[in-house]
Amino acid sequence: MNNLISRNWWEAAGVRALKTVAQTAVATIGTAAAFGNVDWKLVMSASALAGVLSVLTSIAGLPEVKEKTD
């Protein structure tokens, strides 16, 4: 759990979360456009939820962040 408080962990988790938010927004917009109506509240809420879930999932570990062995 030491890496939870490190700057590297927050940076890696943030990058992952931003990518997840962007991917979710693109997928939601694309799907909604196929049905002919983009609900922007749905896009924003789904994307925000995906970002939060990404950060929570990152707690389990990020391969980008090396754990310190003291």
C-alpha positions as a Python dict, from the first residue, in 0.01 Angstrom:
ca = {
    (1, 'M'): (0, 0, 0),
    (2, 'N'): (302, 230, 8),
    (3, 'N'): (255, 311, -358),
    (4, 'L'): (-95, 452, -288),
    (5, 'I'): (56, 767, -150),
    (6, 'S'): (331, 805, -407),
    (7, 'R'): (319, 1068, -677),
    (8, 'N'): (402, 804, -939),
    (9, 'W'): (97, 601, -844),
    (10, 'W'): (-136, 903, -868),
    (11, 'E'): (11, 998, -1205),
    (12, 'A'): (-25, 646, -1346),
    (13, 'A'): (-376, 605, -1204),
    (14, 'G'): (-474, 947, -1341),
    (15, 'V'): (-349, 867, -1690),
    (16, 'R'): (-538, 538, -1687),
    (17, 'A'): (-854, 706, -1561),
    (18, 'L'): (-837, 979, -1827),
    (19, 'K'): (-794, 720, -2101),
    (20, 'T'): (-1087, 522, -1963),
    (21, 'V'): (-1305, 835, -1948),
    (22, 'A'): (-1220, 921, -2309),
    (23, 'Q'): (-1284, 566, -2431),
    (24, 'T'): (-1617, 552, -2251),
    (25, 'A'): (-1723, 890, -2392),
    (26, 'V'): (-1636, 788, -2748),
    (27, 'A'): (-1820, 457, -2714),
    (28, 'T'): (-2127, 617, -2554),
    (29, 'I'): (-2144, 896, -2811),
    (30, 'G'): (-2102, 646, -3095),
    (31, 'T'): (-2372, 418, -2964),
    (32, 'A'): (-2613, 703, -2895),
    (33, 'A'): (-2549, 856, -3238),
    (34, 'A'): (-2638, 523, -3398),
    (35, 'F'): (-2978, 554, -3232),
    (36, 'G'): (-3009, 913, -3352),
    (37, 'N'): (-2991, 1103, -3024),
    (38, 'V'): (-2692, 1178, -2802),
    (39, 'D'): (-2791, 1222, -2438),
    (40, 'W'): (-2503, 1432, -2303),
    (41, 'K'): (-2600, 1372, -1940),
    (42, 'L'): (-2568, 998, -2004),
    (43, 'V'): (-2231, 1046, -2175),
    (44, 'M'): (-2096, 1255, -1886),
    (45, 'S'): (-2228, 1030, -1609),
    (46, 'A'): (-2111, 708, -1774),
    (47, 'S'): (-1768, 859, -1840),
    (48, 'A'): (-1732, 993, -1485),
    (49, 'L'): (-1834, 658, -1338),
    (50, 'A'): (-1582, 481, -1559),
    (51, 'G'): (-1309, 717, -1436),
    (52, 'V'): (-1393, 652, -1070),
    (53, 'L'): (-1402, 277, -1128),
    (54, 'S'): (-1065, 298, -1304),
    (55, 'V'): (-904, 467, -1005),
    (56, 'L'): (-1061, 215, -767),
    (57, 'T'): (-939, -72, -983),
    (58, 'S'): (-590, 78, -981),
    (59, 'I'): (-577, 26, -604),
    (60, 'A'): (-524, -343, -675),
    (61, 'G'): (-199, -249, -844),
    (62, 'L'): (-52, -78, -1143),
    (63, 'P'): (215, -256, -1345),
    (64, 'E'): (357, 85, -1441),
    (65, 'V'): (445, 159, -1078),
    (66, 'K'): (726, -47, -930),
    (67, 'E'): (683, -139, -566),
    (68, 'K'): (963, -38, -334),
    (69, 'T'): (1139, -326, -161),
    (70, 'D'): (1307, -199, 153),
}
